[in-house]
Amino acid sequence: ATMMAVKQVRVRDESGLDEIEGTFVPVEEESIESIMEEVRIGRSLYHPHVVEYYGAEQDGNIFNLFMEYLPLGSISGLLKGFGPLDESMVAAYTYQLLQGLVYLHSRGIAHRDLKCANLLLSDSGCLKIADFGAAKESSSHAVPSTHPQKDEAFPHSIPSLYKHSSFF
């Protein structure tokens, strides 16, 4: 038997509004389209440093996203539980993170929500990038601009380096 993690996401109604005390306010849940995009991107990826997505199912207004189970939790949880990491652990996790990012970027995918809570650990201590809810797939791979505009305040910032990319 394979262990799986399940991420549950509530789908907003068609109007995207909930009634609260007689007034309508925007709901912060995700749309079906954004959930399906996360699953589509996740299922297209296979790398030792990227969480594996298995699929999804809808149960009413709840979507269950099935993915690889990583029993050691996140880097965020590790830091909360044990405090600062020693330099060798930081170096090892940074190397693994960069391997995962190189893979994602080679596939034209920008994660757009990297944080310690989205960096999970397998039972062997392998770091894996998780949560592709904010990810964006480029229609064409990002190519750095070699001629930034003269009037840009920060010519080497990421948006200007990749100004022709559909990531931004």
PDB file of C-alpha atoms in Angstrom:
ATOM      1  CA  ALA A   1       0.000   0.000   0.000  1.00  0.00           C
ATOM      2  CA  THR A   2       1.239   3.475  -0.902  1.00  0.00           C
ATOM      3  CA  MET A   3       0.863   6.361   1.537  1.00  0.00           C
ATOM      4  CA  MET A   4      -0.472   9.591   0.032  1.00  0.00           C
ATOM      5  CA  ALA A   5      -0.956  13.104   1.291  1.00  0.00           C
ATOM      6  CA  VAL A   6      -4.281  14.789   0.561  1.00  0.00           C
ATOM      7  CA  LYS A   7      -4.610  18.554   0.172  1.00  0.00           C
ATOM      8  CA  GLN A   8      -8.231  19.690   0.461  1.00  0.00           C
ATOM      9  CA  VAL A   9      -9.291  22.887  -1.266  1.00  0.00           C
ATOM     10  CA  ARG A  10     -12.764  24.418  -1.140  1.00  0.00           C
ATOM     11  CA  VAL A  11     -14.033  25.620  -4.503  1.00  0.00           C
ATOM     12  CA  ARG A  12     -15.777  28.973  -4.601  1.00  0.00           C
ATOM     13  CA  ASP A  13     -19.256  29.106  -6.042  1.00  0.00           C
ATOM     14  CA  GLU A  14     -19.847  30.272  -9.614  1.00  0.00           C
ATOM     15  CA  SER A  15     -20.282  33.907  -8.599  1.00  0.00           C
ATOM     16  CA  GLY A  16     -17.177  33.883  -6.404  1.00  0.00           C
ATOM     17  CA  LEU A  17     -19.257  35.516  -3.653  1.00  0.00           C
ATOM     18  CA  ASP A  18     -20.517  34.340  -0.255  1.00  0.00           C
ATOM     19  CA  GLU A  19     -23.389  35.937   1.618  1.00  0.00           C
ATOM     20  CA  ILE A  20     -22.315  37.282   5.005  1.00  0.00           C
ATOM     21  CA  GLU A  21     -24.915  39.167   7.062  1.00  0.00           C
ATOM     22  CA  GLY A  22     -26.933  40.093   3.975  1.00  0.00           C
ATOM     23  CA  THR A  23     -23.996  41.487   1.979  1.00  0.00           C
ATOM     24  CA  PHE A  24     -21.849  39.795  -0.624  1.00  0.00           C
ATOM     25  CA  VAL A  25     -18.091  39.671  -0.188  1.00  0.00           C
ATOM     26  CA  PRO A  26     -15.367  37.999  -2.291  1.00  0.00           C
ATOM     27  CA  VAL A  27     -14.372  34.483  -1.221  1.00  0.00           C
ATOM     28  CA  GLU A  28     -10.708  33.528  -0.898  1.00  0.00           C
ATOM     29  CA  GLU A  29     -11.128  29.976  -2.098  1.00  0.00           C
ATOM     30  CA  GLU A  30      -9.683  28.796  -5.384  1.00  0.00           C
ATOM     31  CA  SER A  31     -11.527  28.379  -8.656  1.00  0.00           C
ATOM     32  CA  ILE A  32     -11.882  24.976 -10.274  1.00  0.00           C
ATOM     33  CA  GLU A  33      -9.630  26.200 -13.091  1.00  0.00           C
ATOM     34  CA  SER A  34      -6.767  27.154 -10.744  1.00  0.00           C
ATOM     35  CA  ILE A  35      -7.028  23.841  -8.876  1.00  0.00           C
ATOM     36  CA  MET A  36      -6.978  21.862 -12.109  1.00  0.00           C
ATOM     37  CA  GLU A  37      -3.999  23.917 -13.322  1.00  0.00           C
ATOM     38  CA  GLU A  38      -2.098  23.040 -10.124  1.00  0.00           C
ATOM     39  CA  VAL A  39      -2.846  19.348 -10.661  1.00  0.00           C
ATOM     40  CA  ARG A  40      -1.975  19.519 -14.369  1.00  0.00           C
ATOM     41  CA  ILE A  41       1.379  21.164 -13.663  1.00  0.00           C
ATOM     42  CA  GLY A  42       2.097  18.862 -10.722  1.00  0.00           C
ATOM     43  CA  ARG A  43       1.310  15.700 -12.690  1.00  0.00           C
ATOM     44  CA  SER A  44       3.609  16.784 -15.533  1.00  0.00           C
ATOM     45  CA  LEU A  45       6.644  16.873 -13.241  1.00  0.00           C
ATOM     46  CA  TYR A  46       8.919  14.031 -12.214  1.00  0.00           C
ATOM     47  CA  HIS A  47      12.131  14.852 -10.351  1.00  0.00           C
ATOM     48  CA  PRO A  48      13.730  13.696  -7.084  1.00  0.00           C
ATOM     49  CA  HIS A  49      13.363  17.206  -5.613  1.00  0.00           C
ATOM     50  CA  VAL A  50       9.755  17.894  -6.660  1.00  0.00           C
ATOM     51  CA  VAL A  51       6.698  16.460  -4.882  1.00  0.00           C
ATOM     52  CA  GLU A  52       4.864  13.931  -7.040  1.00  0.00           C
ATOM     53  CA  TYR A  53       1.177  14.630  -7.770  1.00  0.00           C
ATOM     54  CA  TYR A  54      -1.089  11.624  -8.363  1.00  0.00           C
ATOM     55  CA  GLY A  55      -4.356  13.333  -9.285  1.00  0.00           C
ATOM     56  CA  ALA A  56      -7.492  14.912  -7.841  1.00  0.00           C
ATOM     57  CA  GLU A  57     -11.160  14.257  -7.210  1.00  0.00           C
ATOM     58  CA  GLN A  58     -14.083  16.544  -6.551  1.00  0.00           C
ATOM     59  CA  ASP A  59     -16.572  15.906  -3.740  1.00  0.00           C
ATOM     60  CA  GLY A  60     -19.195  18.648  -3.876  1.00  0.00           C
ATOM     61  CA  ASN A  61     -17.394  21.952  -3.388  1.00  0.00           C
ATOM     62  CA  ILE A  62     -14.247  20.226  -2.039  1.00  0.00           C
ATOM     63  CA  PHE A  63     -11.334  19.144  -4.233  1.00  0.00           C
ATOM     64  CA  ASN A  64      -8.971  16.486  -2.877  1.00  0.00           C
ATOM     65  CA  LEU A  65      -5.496  16.688  -4.404  1.00  0.00           C
ATOM     66  CA  PHE A  66      -3.503  13.460  -3.995  1.00  0.00           C
ATOM     67  CA  MET A  67       0.259  13.690  -3.776  1.00  0.00           C
ATOM     68  CA  GLU A  68       3.364  12.063  -2.417  1.00  0.00           C
ATOM     69  CA  TYR A  69       3.421  11.726   1.380  1.00  0.00           C
ATOM     70  CA  LEU A  70       6.502  13.282   3.009  1.00  0.00           C
ATOM     71  CA  PRO A  71       6.550  12.265   6.683  1.00  0.00           C
ATOM     72  CA  LEU A  72       9.179  14.680   7.996  1.00  0.00           C
ATOM     73  CA  GLY A  73       7.102  17.756   7.153  1.00  0.00           C
ATOM     74  CA  SER A  74       8.476  21.094   6.013  1.00  0.00           C
ATOM     75  CA  ILE A  75      11.682  23.032   6.527  1.00  0.00           C
ATOM     76  CA  SER A  76       9.472  25.536   8.372  1.00  0.00           C
ATOM     77  CA  GLY A  77       8.415  22.834  10.854  1.00  0.00           C
ATOM     78  CA  LEU A  78      12.008  21.670  11.198  1.00  0.00           C
ATOM     79  CA  LEU A  79      13.133  25.202  12.082  1.00  0.00           C
ATOM     80  CA  LYS A  80      10.302  25.637  14.600  1.00  0.00           C
ATOM     81  CA  GLY A  81      11.042  22.302  16.234  1.00  0.00           C
ATOM     82  CA  PHE A  82      14.830  22.325  16.289  1.00  0.00           C
ATOM     83  CA  GLY A  83      15.943  25.910  15.728  1.00  0.00           C
ATOM     84  CA  PRO A  84      18.575  27.058  13.234  1.00  0.00           C
ATOM     85  CA  LEU A  85      20.131  24.477  10.929  1.00  0.00           C
ATOM     86  CA  ASP A  86      23.867  23.941  10.907  1.00  0.00           C
ATOM     87  CA  GLU A  87      25.840  25.105   7.890  1.00  0.00           C
ATOM     88  CA  SER A  88      26.226  21.633   6.354  1.00  0.00           C
ATOM     89  CA  MET A  89      22.443  21.056   6.437  1.00  0.00           C
ATOM     90  CA  VAL A  90      21.790  24.488   4.914  1.00  0.00           C
ATOM     91  CA  ALA A  91      24.288  23.697   2.143  1.00  0.00           C
ATOM     92  CA  ALA A  92      22.725  20.277   1.456  1.00  0.00           C
ATOM     93  CA  TYR A  93      19.160  21.617   1.379  1.00  0.00           C
ATOM     94  CA  THR A  94      20.171  24.610  -0.752  1.00  0.00           C
ATOM     95  CA  TYR A  95      21.838  22.299  -3.265  1.00  0.00           C
ATOM     96  CA  GLN A  96      18.720  20.094  -3.445  1.00  0.00           C
ATOM     97  CA  LEU A  97      16.449  23.142  -3.779  1.00  0.00           C
ATOM     98  CA  LEU A  98      18.554  24.490  -6.642  1.00  0.00           C
ATOM     99  CA  GLN A  99      18.462  21.113  -8.419  1.00  0.00           C
ATOM    100  CA  GLY A 100      14.664  21.181  -8.198  1.00  0.00           C
ATOM    101  CA  LEU A 101      14.487  24.777  -9.432  1.00  0.00           C
ATOM    102  CA  VAL A 102      16.791  24.077 -12.376  1.00  0.00           C
ATOM    103  CA  TYR A 103      14.447  21.235 -13.356  1.00  0.00           C
ATOM    104  CA  LEU A 104      11.315  23.400 -13.000  1.00  0.00           C
ATOM    105  CA  HIS A 105      12.821  26.258 -14.989  1.00  0.00           C
ATOM    106  CA  SER A 106      14.042  23.847 -17.696  1.00  0.00           C
ATOM    107  CA  ARG A 107      10.375  22.830 -18.050  1.00  0.00           C
ATOM    108  CA  GLY A 108       9.290  26.491 -18.274  1.00  0.00           C
ATOM    109  CA  ILE A 109       7.665  26.535 -14.819  1.00  0.00           C
ATOM    110  CA  ALA A 110       7.991  29.321 -12.242  1.00  0.00           C
ATOM    111  CA  HIS A 111       6.892  28.194  -8.761  1.00  0.00           C
ATOM    112  CA  ARG A 112       6.151  31.754  -7.516  1.00  0.00           C
ATOM    113  CA  ASP A 113       5.595  30.751  -3.866  1.00  0.00           C
ATOM    114  CA  LEU A 114       8.880  29.366  -2.583  1.00  0.00           C
ATOM    115  CA  LYS A 115       9.049  29.456   1.191  1.00  0.00           C
ATOM    116  CA  CYS A 116      10.112  27.090   3.961  1.00  0.00           C
ATOM    117  CA  ALA A 117       6.529  25.812   4.366  1.00  0.00           C
ATOM    118  CA  ASN A 118       6.589  24.611   0.724  1.00  0.00           C
ATOM    119  CA  LEU A 119       9.888  22.744   1.045  1.00  0.00           C
ATOM    120  CA  LEU A 120       9.093  19.262   2.346  1.00  0.00           C
ATOM    121  CA  LEU A 121      11.337  16.437   3.547  1.00  0.00           C
ATOM    122  CA  SER A 122      11.122  12.731   2.779  1.00  0.00           C
ATOM    123  CA  ASP A 123      11.858  10.094   5.413  1.00  0.00           C
ATOM    124  CA  SER A 124      15.423   9.958   4.062  1.00  0.00           C
ATOM    125  CA  GLY A 125      15.824  13.743   4.428  1.00  0.00           C
ATOM    126  CA  CYS A 126      15.475  14.530   0.711  1.00  0.00           C
ATOM    127  CA  LEU A 127      14.101  18.049   0.106  1.00  0.00           C
ATOM    128  CA  LYS A 128      11.159  18.330  -2.305  1.00  0.00           C
ATOM    129  CA  ILE A 129       9.456  21.440  -3.667  1.00  0.00           C
ATOM    130  CA  ALA A 130       5.696  21.375  -3.013  1.00  0.00           C
ATOM    131  CA  ASP A 131       2.510  23.404  -3.596  1.00  0.00           C
ATOM    132  CA  PHE A 132       2.163  24.457  -7.204  1.00  0.00           C
ATOM    133  CA  GLY A 133      -0.977  26.513  -6.560  1.00  0.00           C
ATOM    134  CA  ALA A 134       0.736  29.750  -7.598  1.00  0.00           C
ATOM    135  CA  ALA A 135       2.918  28.178 -10.301  1.00  0.00           C
ATOM    136  CA  LYS A 136       2.857  29.518 -13.819  1.00  0.00           C
ATOM    137  CA  GLU A 137       3.924  27.705 -16.944  1.00  0.00           C
ATOM    138  CA  SER A 138       5.537  29.809 -19.636  1.00  0.00           C
ATOM    139  CA  SER A 139       4.251  29.420 -23.163  1.00  0.00           C
ATOM    140  CA  SER A 140       7.872  29.781 -24.224  1.00  0.00           C
ATOM    141  CA  HIS A 141      10.920  29.314 -22.053  1.00  0.00           C
ATOM    142  CA  ALA A 142      12.178  32.485 -20.395  1.00  0.00           C
ATOM    143  CA  VAL A 143      15.157  34.006 -22.120  1.00  0.00           C
ATOM    144  CA  PRO A 144      17.062  36.716 -20.257  1.00  0.00           C
ATOM    145  CA  SER A 145      17.064  40.091 -21.938  1.00  0.00           C
ATOM    146  CA  THR A 146      20.564  41.222 -22.849  1.00  0.00           C
ATOM    147  CA  HIS A 147      19.457  44.817 -23.402  1.00  0.00           C
ATOM    148  CA  PRO A 148      17.615  46.221 -20.378  1.00  0.00           C
ATOM    149  CA  GLN A 149      15.901  49.570 -20.857  1.00  0.00           C
ATOM    150  CA  LYS A 150      18.108  52.562 -19.991  1.00  0.00           C
ATOM    151  CA  ASP A 151      15.470  54.112 -17.742  1.00  0.00           C
ATOM    152  CA  GLU A 152      14.995  51.032 -15.544  1.00  0.00           C
ATOM    153  CA  ALA A 153      15.915  51.776 -11.945  1.00  0.00           C
ATOM    154  CA  PHE A 154      17.166  48.235 -11.295  1.00  0.00           C
ATOM    155  CA  PRO A 155      18.319  46.768 -14.606  1.00  0.00           C
ATOM    156  CA  HIS A 156      19.283  43.411 -13.069  1.00  0.00           C
ATOM    157  CA  SER A 157      16.057  42.722 -11.185  1.00  0.00           C
ATOM    158  CA  ILE A 158      14.271  39.528 -12.173  1.00  0.00           C
ATOM    159  CA  PRO A 159      11.341  41.195 -14.013  1.00  0.00           C
ATOM    160  CA  SER A 160      13.725  43.122 -16.244  1.00  0.00           C
ATOM    161  CA  LEU A 161      15.953  40.115 -16.878  1.00  0.00           C
ATOM    162  CA  TYR A 162      12.929  38.103 -17.927  1.00  0.00           C
ATOM    163  CA  LYS A 163      10.746  40.904 -19.254  1.00  0.00           C
ATOM    164  CA  HIS A 164       9.786  38.900 -22.341  1.00  0.00           C
ATOM    165  CA  SER A 165       8.659  35.908 -20.293  1.00  0.00           C
ATOM    166  CA  SER A 166       5.020  35.122 -19.688  1.00  0.00           C
ATOM    167  CA  PHE A 167       5.872  34.333 -16.038  1.00  0.00           C
ATOM    168  CA  PHE A 168       5.269  37.963 -15.052  1.00  0.00           C
TER     169      PHE A 168
END
